[in-house]
Amino acid sequence: MEAWPPVSTYEYVSLARPIGTAGWPVVFEAPDPGADGGCRRVELHPEHLVLHRRLGGLPLRAAIDYSRFRGLAIALLDPQGEDDSVAVVLVHEDAELSVTLYSAPHVDDVVAEWRFWSGLLGLPMLITDAAGTLAAAYPTLGRLVIGGMQPRRRRRSVLRHRRPAMFRRRAAGCTPAALPVHRGERELIARD
């Protein structure tokens, strides 16, 4: 299975990033060798993706939830060549439904784009190995990335021997100037 569409002779892709509710849907044209005119229109919505293409003169529309995609993979556009061009691809089991979200002739911004689209769409980040198989870049639990346990920090500051802040907030109690002393009086307790 290929992780990216087998077309690498088109213009590089850099989509405008949607911020909050503004900027949706993200609409762009993508190459599609099987479609009429060799092009399809892609619409990214917050919950799903819509593909528009024409086959044999008939308009086709496919709406696909992001949960149907495997994740976002980084792929080399020319794996055997000396070119450093890379792409961030929204990978589907069917290679014709995979969509390139970002591609560039250099690897400078690819990780930032990979993380952005992965977080925005809620899909895992995938790595393509030499054999062409996809594997998760980080272990995940649903949309959460699982990290290792962090050791507790030792306090090495000058304040480590001071009293805790809770005790500093308490007001100090005050004693009266002189406690009353009763002398020469009879006791209140009857000892008969």
PDB file of C-alpha atoms in Angstrom:
ATOM      1  CA  MET A   1       0.000   0.000   0.000  1.00  0.00           C
ATOM      2  CA  GLU A   2       1.316   3.425  -0.895  1.00  0.00           C
ATOM      3  CA  ALA A   3       1.013   6.190   1.686  1.00  0.00           C
ATOM      4  CA  TRP A   4       0.812   9.025  -0.817  1.00  0.00           C
ATOM      5  CA  PRO A   5      -0.793   9.609  -4.196  1.00  0.00           C
ATOM      6  CA  PRO A   6       1.688   8.535  -6.903  1.00  0.00           C
ATOM      7  CA  VAL A   7       1.793  12.024  -8.446  1.00  0.00           C
ATOM      8  CA  SER A   8       4.841  14.159  -7.707  1.00  0.00           C
ATOM      9  CA  THR A   9       4.977  16.465 -10.751  1.00  0.00           C
ATOM     10  CA  TYR A  10       2.442  19.060  -9.569  1.00  0.00           C
ATOM     11  CA  GLU A  11       2.820  22.310  -7.704  1.00  0.00           C
ATOM     12  CA  TYR A  12       3.669  22.148  -4.011  1.00  0.00           C
ATOM     13  CA  VAL A  13       0.726  22.369  -1.591  1.00  0.00           C
ATOM     14  CA  SER A  14       0.498  24.769   1.354  1.00  0.00           C
ATOM     15  CA  LEU A  15      -3.010  25.251   2.724  1.00  0.00           C
ATOM     16  CA  ALA A  16      -4.269  28.192   4.737  1.00  0.00           C
ATOM     17  CA  ARG A  17      -4.654  27.115   8.356  1.00  0.00           C
ATOM     18  CA  PRO A  18      -8.176  27.469   9.733  1.00  0.00           C
ATOM     19  CA  ILE A  19      -8.280  29.281  13.078  1.00  0.00           C
ATOM     20  CA  GLY A  20     -11.190  28.467  15.374  1.00  0.00           C
ATOM     21  CA  THR A  21     -14.457  28.499  13.427  1.00  0.00           C
ATOM     22  CA  ALA A  22     -13.052  30.910  10.832  1.00  0.00           C
ATOM     23  CA  GLY A  23     -11.470  29.542   7.702  1.00  0.00           C
ATOM     24  CA  TRP A  24     -13.677  26.445   7.373  1.00  0.00           C
ATOM     25  CA  PRO A  25     -14.136  24.820   4.956  1.00  0.00           C
ATOM     26  CA  VAL A  26     -10.649  24.729   3.473  1.00  0.00           C
ATOM     27  CA  VAL A  27     -11.156  24.259  -0.277  1.00  0.00           C
ATOM     28  CA  PHE A  28      -8.378  23.396  -2.735  1.00  0.00           C
ATOM     29  CA  GLU A  29      -7.709  21.583  -5.986  1.00  0.00           C
ATOM     30  CA  ALA A  30      -5.659  18.371  -5.992  1.00  0.00           C
ATOM     31  CA  PRO A  31      -4.378  16.225  -8.860  1.00  0.00           C
ATOM     32  CA  ASP A  32      -6.377  13.083  -9.634  1.00  0.00           C
ATOM     33  CA  PRO A  33      -5.163  11.048 -12.612  1.00  0.00           C
ATOM     34  CA  GLY A  34      -8.405   9.024 -12.763  1.00  0.00           C
ATOM     35  CA  ALA A  35     -10.728  12.035 -12.917  1.00  0.00           C
ATOM     36  CA  ASP A  36     -11.752  14.063 -15.948  1.00  0.00           C
ATOM     37  CA  GLY A  37      -9.247  16.849 -16.415  1.00  0.00           C
ATOM     38  CA  GLY A  38      -6.846  15.149 -13.981  1.00  0.00           C
ATOM     39  CA  CYS A  39      -8.089  17.245 -11.061  1.00  0.00           C
ATOM     40  CA  ARG A  40     -10.453  16.988  -8.090  1.00  0.00           C
ATOM     41  CA  ARG A  41     -11.740  19.519  -5.576  1.00  0.00           C
ATOM     42  CA  VAL A  42     -11.207  18.813  -1.881  1.00  0.00           C
ATOM     43  CA  GLU A  43     -13.136  20.462   0.961  1.00  0.00           C
ATOM     44  CA  LEU A  44     -11.909  20.071   4.542  1.00  0.00           C
ATOM     45  CA  HIS A  45     -14.666  20.593   7.105  1.00  0.00           C
ATOM     46  CA  PRO A  46     -14.220  20.360  10.904  1.00  0.00           C
ATOM     47  CA  GLU A  47     -15.738  16.840  11.084  1.00  0.00           C
ATOM     48  CA  HIS A  48     -15.322  15.411   7.580  1.00  0.00           C
ATOM     49  CA  LEU A  49     -13.707  15.723   4.165  1.00  0.00           C
ATOM     50  CA  VAL A  50     -15.596  16.090   0.864  1.00  0.00           C
ATOM     51  CA  LEU A  51     -14.097  15.013  -2.476  1.00  0.00           C
ATOM     52  CA  HIS A  52     -15.602  16.348  -5.738  1.00  0.00           C
ATOM     53  CA  ARG A  53     -14.539  14.856  -9.067  1.00  0.00           C
ATOM     54  CA  ARG A  54     -15.928  14.078 -12.495  1.00  0.00           C
ATOM     55  CA  LEU A  55     -15.675  10.605 -14.043  1.00  0.00           C
ATOM     56  CA  GLY A  56     -16.885  10.147 -17.624  1.00  0.00           C
ATOM     57  CA  GLY A  57     -18.739  13.453 -17.427  1.00  0.00           C
ATOM     58  CA  LEU A  58     -20.650  12.484 -14.263  1.00  0.00           C
ATOM     59  CA  PRO A  59     -20.098  14.561 -11.125  1.00  0.00           C
ATOM     60  CA  LEU A  60     -19.209  12.468  -8.068  1.00  0.00           C
ATOM     61  CA  ARG A  61     -19.168  13.616  -4.462  1.00  0.00           C
ATOM     62  CA  ALA A  62     -17.828  11.616  -1.500  1.00  0.00           C
ATOM     63  CA  ALA A  63     -18.075  12.782   2.123  1.00  0.00           C
ATOM     64  CA  ILE A  64     -15.703  10.887   4.425  1.00  0.00           C
ATOM     65  CA  ASP A  65     -15.421  11.234   8.217  1.00  0.00           C
ATOM     66  CA  TYR A  66     -11.898  11.734   9.539  1.00  0.00           C
ATOM     67  CA  SER A  67     -12.308   8.592  11.667  1.00  0.00           C
ATOM     68  CA  ARG A  68     -12.149   6.556   8.409  1.00  0.00           C
ATOM     69  CA  PHE A  69      -8.588   7.767   7.765  1.00  0.00           C
ATOM     70  CA  ARG A  70      -5.576   6.006   9.261  1.00  0.00           C
ATOM     71  CA  GLY A  71      -3.751   9.202  10.146  1.00  0.00           C
ATOM     72  CA  LEU A  72      -1.308  11.777   8.829  1.00  0.00           C
ATOM     73  CA  ALA A  73       1.918  10.472   7.325  1.00  0.00           C
ATOM     74  CA  ILE A  74       5.118  12.169   6.258  1.00  0.00           C
ATOM     75  CA  ALA A  75       6.185  10.864   2.876  1.00  0.00           C
ATOM     76  CA  LEU A  76       9.090  11.576   0.541  1.00  0.00           C
ATOM     77  CA  LEU A  77       7.844  12.593  -2.896  1.00  0.00           C
ATOM     78  CA  ASP A  78      10.962  11.156  -4.555  1.00  0.00           C
ATOM     79  CA  PRO A  79      12.158   8.255  -2.317  1.00  0.00           C
ATOM     80  CA  GLN A  80      14.861   6.985  -4.703  1.00  0.00           C
ATOM     81  CA  GLY A  81      16.036  10.386  -5.955  1.00  0.00           C
ATOM     82  CA  GLU A  82      18.218  13.063  -4.438  1.00  0.00           C
ATOM     83  CA  ASP A  83      15.320  15.500  -4.051  1.00  0.00           C
ATOM     84  CA  ASP A  84      14.386  16.409  -0.451  1.00  0.00           C
ATOM     85  CA  SER A  85      10.734  17.185  -1.230  1.00  0.00           C
ATOM     86  CA  VAL A  86       8.313  15.916   1.413  1.00  0.00           C
ATOM     87  CA  ALA A  87       4.560  15.797   1.903  1.00  0.00           C
ATOM     88  CA  VAL A  88       2.083  15.496   4.763  1.00  0.00           C
ATOM     89  CA  VAL A  89      -0.594  13.100   3.553  1.00  0.00           C
ATOM     90  CA  LEU A  90      -4.000  12.289   5.019  1.00  0.00           C
ATOM     91  CA  VAL A  91      -3.813   8.505   4.551  1.00  0.00           C
ATOM     92  CA  HIS A  92      -6.824   6.316   3.727  1.00  0.00           C
ATOM     93  CA  GLU A  93      -6.854   2.551   3.153  1.00  0.00           C
ATOM     94  CA  ASP A  94      -7.850   3.258  -0.433  1.00  0.00           C
ATOM     95  CA  ALA A  95      -4.882   5.152  -1.949  1.00  0.00           C
ATOM     96  CA  GLU A  96      -7.215   7.107  -4.275  1.00  0.00           C
ATOM     97  CA  LEU A  97      -8.864   8.724  -1.251  1.00  0.00           C
ATOM     98  CA  SER A  98      -5.566   9.857   0.320  1.00  0.00           C
ATOM     99  CA  VAL A  99      -5.132  13.636   0.241  1.00  0.00           C
ATOM    100  CA  THR A 100      -1.925  15.680   0.376  1.00  0.00           C
ATOM    101  CA  LEU A 101      -2.347  18.538   2.854  1.00  0.00           C
ATOM    102  CA  TYR A 102       1.168  19.950   2.614  1.00  0.00           C
ATOM    103  CA  SER A 103       4.176  19.460   0.371  1.00  0.00           C
ATOM    104  CA  ALA A 104       7.404  21.389  -0.019  1.00  0.00           C
ATOM    105  CA  PRO A 105      10.788  21.067  -1.708  1.00  0.00           C
ATOM    106  CA  HIS A 106      12.538  21.090   1.694  1.00  0.00           C
ATOM    107  CA  VAL A 107      11.976  19.561   5.125  1.00  0.00           C
ATOM    108  CA  ASP A 108      12.034  22.851   7.078  1.00  0.00           C
ATOM    109  CA  ASP A 109       8.369  23.222   8.082  1.00  0.00           C
ATOM    110  CA  VAL A 110       7.088  19.702   7.569  1.00  0.00           C
ATOM    111  CA  VAL A 111       7.059  18.720  11.265  1.00  0.00           C
ATOM    112  CA  ALA A 112       5.143  21.862  12.261  1.00  0.00           C
ATOM    113  CA  GLU A 113       2.542  21.213   9.562  1.00  0.00           C
ATOM    114  CA  TRP A 114       2.367  17.506  10.506  1.00  0.00           C
ATOM    115  CA  ARG A 115       1.669  18.329  14.158  1.00  0.00           C
ATOM    116  CA  PHE A 116      -0.792  21.098  13.317  1.00  0.00           C
ATOM    117  CA  TRP A 117      -2.978  18.995  11.012  1.00  0.00           C
ATOM    118  CA  SER A 118      -2.760  15.975  13.327  1.00  0.00           C
ATOM    119  CA  GLY A 119      -3.975  18.006  16.299  1.00  0.00           C
ATOM    120  CA  LEU A 120      -6.648  19.829  14.290  1.00  0.00           C
ATOM    121  CA  LEU A 121      -8.148  16.710  12.717  1.00  0.00           C
ATOM    122  CA  GLY A 122      -7.590  14.455  15.757  1.00  0.00           C
ATOM    123  CA  LEU A 123      -5.672  11.806  13.819  1.00  0.00           C
ATOM    124  CA  PRO A 124      -2.459   9.980  14.778  1.00  0.00           C
ATOM    125  CA  MET A 125       0.903  10.965  13.333  1.00  0.00           C
ATOM    126  CA  LEU A 126       2.309   8.184  11.138  1.00  0.00           C
ATOM    127  CA  ILE A 127       5.782   7.461   9.814  1.00  0.00           C
ATOM    128  CA  THR A 128       6.464   5.650   6.555  1.00  0.00           C
ATOM    129  CA  ASP A 129       9.403   3.234   6.842  1.00  0.00           C
ATOM    130  CA  ALA A 130      11.675   1.994   4.035  1.00  0.00           C
ATOM    131  CA  ALA A 131       9.337  -0.912   3.225  1.00  0.00           C
ATOM    132  CA  GLY A 132       6.403   1.481   2.745  1.00  0.00           C
ATOM    133  CA  THR A 133       4.428   0.398   5.819  1.00  0.00           C
ATOM    134  CA  LEU A 134       2.969   2.925   8.204  1.00  0.00           C
ATOM    135  CA  ALA A 135       3.566   2.998  11.943  1.00  0.00           C
ATOM    136  CA  ALA A 136       2.511   5.417  14.666  1.00  0.00           C
ATOM    137  CA  ALA A 137       5.152   8.023  15.459  1.00  0.00           C
ATOM    138  CA  TYR A 138       4.090   8.147  19.135  1.00  0.00           C
ATOM    139  CA  PRO A 139       2.058   5.708  21.240  1.00  0.00           C
ATOM    140  CA  THR A 140      -1.473   7.029  21.615  1.00  0.00           C
ATOM    141  CA  LEU A 141      -4.605   6.303  23.580  1.00  0.00           C
ATOM    142  CA  GLY A 142      -7.385   7.634  21.396  1.00  0.00           C
ATOM    143  CA  ARG A 143      -6.478  11.270  20.711  1.00  0.00           C
ATOM    144  CA  LEU A 144      -4.038  11.432  23.626  1.00  0.00           C
ATOM    145  CA  VAL A 145      -0.326  10.924  23.133  1.00  0.00           C
ATOM    146  CA  ILE A 146       1.077   8.673  25.853  1.00  0.00           C
ATOM    147  CA  GLY A 147       4.309   9.916  27.372  1.00  0.00           C
ATOM    148  CA  GLY A 148       6.718   8.435  29.861  1.00  0.00           C
ATOM    149  CA  MET A 149       6.599   9.117  33.579  1.00  0.00           C
ATOM    150  CA  GLN A 150       8.477  12.198  34.645  1.00  0.00           C
ATOM    151  CA  PRO A 151      10.585  11.926  37.808  1.00  0.00           C
ATOM    152  CA  ARG A 152       9.679  14.277  40.610  1.00  0.00           C
ATOM    153  CA  ARG A 153      11.800  17.395  40.654  1.00  0.00           C
ATOM    154  CA  ARG A 154      14.078  17.944  43.593  1.00  0.00           C
ATOM    155  CA  ARG A 155      13.871  21.385  45.084  1.00  0.00           C
ATOM    156  CA  ARG A 156      17.308  22.897  45.032  1.00  0.00           C
ATOM    157  CA  SER A 157      16.364  26.478  45.721  1.00  0.00           C
ATOM    158  CA  VAL A 158      17.163  28.540  48.795  1.00  0.00           C
ATOM    159  CA  LEU A 159      13.510  28.435  49.807  1.00  0.00           C
ATOM    160  CA  ARG A 160      13.332  24.670  50.310  1.00  0.00           C
ATOM    161  CA  HIS A 161      13.818  24.929  54.138  1.00  0.00           C
ATOM    162  CA  ARG A 162      11.215  27.632  54.640  1.00  0.00           C
ATOM    163  CA  ARG A 163       7.805  26.988  56.037  1.00  0.00           C
ATOM    164  CA  PRO A 164       5.097  26.050  53.549  1.00  0.00           C
ATOM    165  CA  ALA A 165       3.005  28.873  52.113  1.00  0.00           C
ATOM    166  CA  MET A 166      -0.096  27.648  53.980  1.00  0.00           C
ATOM    167  CA  PHE A 167       1.511  28.422  57.334  1.00  0.00           C
ATOM    168  CA  ARG A 168       2.661  31.825  56.152  1.00  0.00           C
ATOM    169  CA  ARG A 169      -0.902  32.774  55.284  1.00  0.00           C
ATOM    170  CA  ARG A 170      -2.191  32.112  58.800  1.00  0.00           C
ATOM    171  CA  ALA A 171      -2.338  35.071  61.091  1.00  0.00           C
ATOM    172  CA  ALA A 172      -0.258  34.715  64.234  1.00  0.00           C
ATOM    173  CA  GLY A 173      -2.316  34.548  67.410  1.00  0.00           C
ATOM    174  CA  CYS A 174      -1.833  37.238  70.081  1.00  0.00           C
ATOM    175  CA  THR A 175      -1.989  36.772  73.830  1.00  0.00           C
ATOM    176  CA  PRO A 176      -3.547  39.340  76.148  1.00  0.00           C
ATOM    177  CA  ALA A 177      -1.099  41.629  77.922  1.00  0.00           C
ATOM    178  CA  ALA A 178      -1.787  40.136  81.392  1.00  0.00           C
ATOM    179  CA  LEU A 179      -3.859  37.110  82.207  1.00  0.00           C
ATOM    180  CA  PRO A 180      -6.315  37.656  85.098  1.00  0.00           C
ATOM    181  CA  VAL A 181      -5.261  35.905  88.322  1.00  0.00           C
ATOM    182  CA  HIS A 182      -7.872  35.402  91.038  1.00  0.00           C
ATOM    183  CA  ARG A 183      -6.416  35.244  94.560  1.00  0.00           C
ATOM    184  CA  GLY A 184      -8.074  34.993  97.883  1.00  0.00           C
ATOM    185  CA  GLU A 185     -11.366  33.916  96.547  1.00  0.00           C
ATOM    186  CA  ARG A 186     -13.277  30.846  97.411  1.00  0.00           C
ATOM    187  CA  GLU A 187     -13.262  27.994  94.984  1.00  0.00           C
ATOM    188  CA  LEU A 188     -16.296  27.306  92.899  1.00  0.00           C
ATOM    189  CA  ILE A 189     -16.049  23.604  93.572  1.00  0.00           C
ATOM    190  CA  ALA A 190     -17.924  22.380  96.661  1.00  0.00           C
ATOM    191  CA  ARG A 191     -15.993  19.783  98.686  1.00  0.00           C
ATOM    192  CA  ASP A 192     -18.348  18.784 101.371  1.00  0.00           C
TER     193      ASP A 192
END
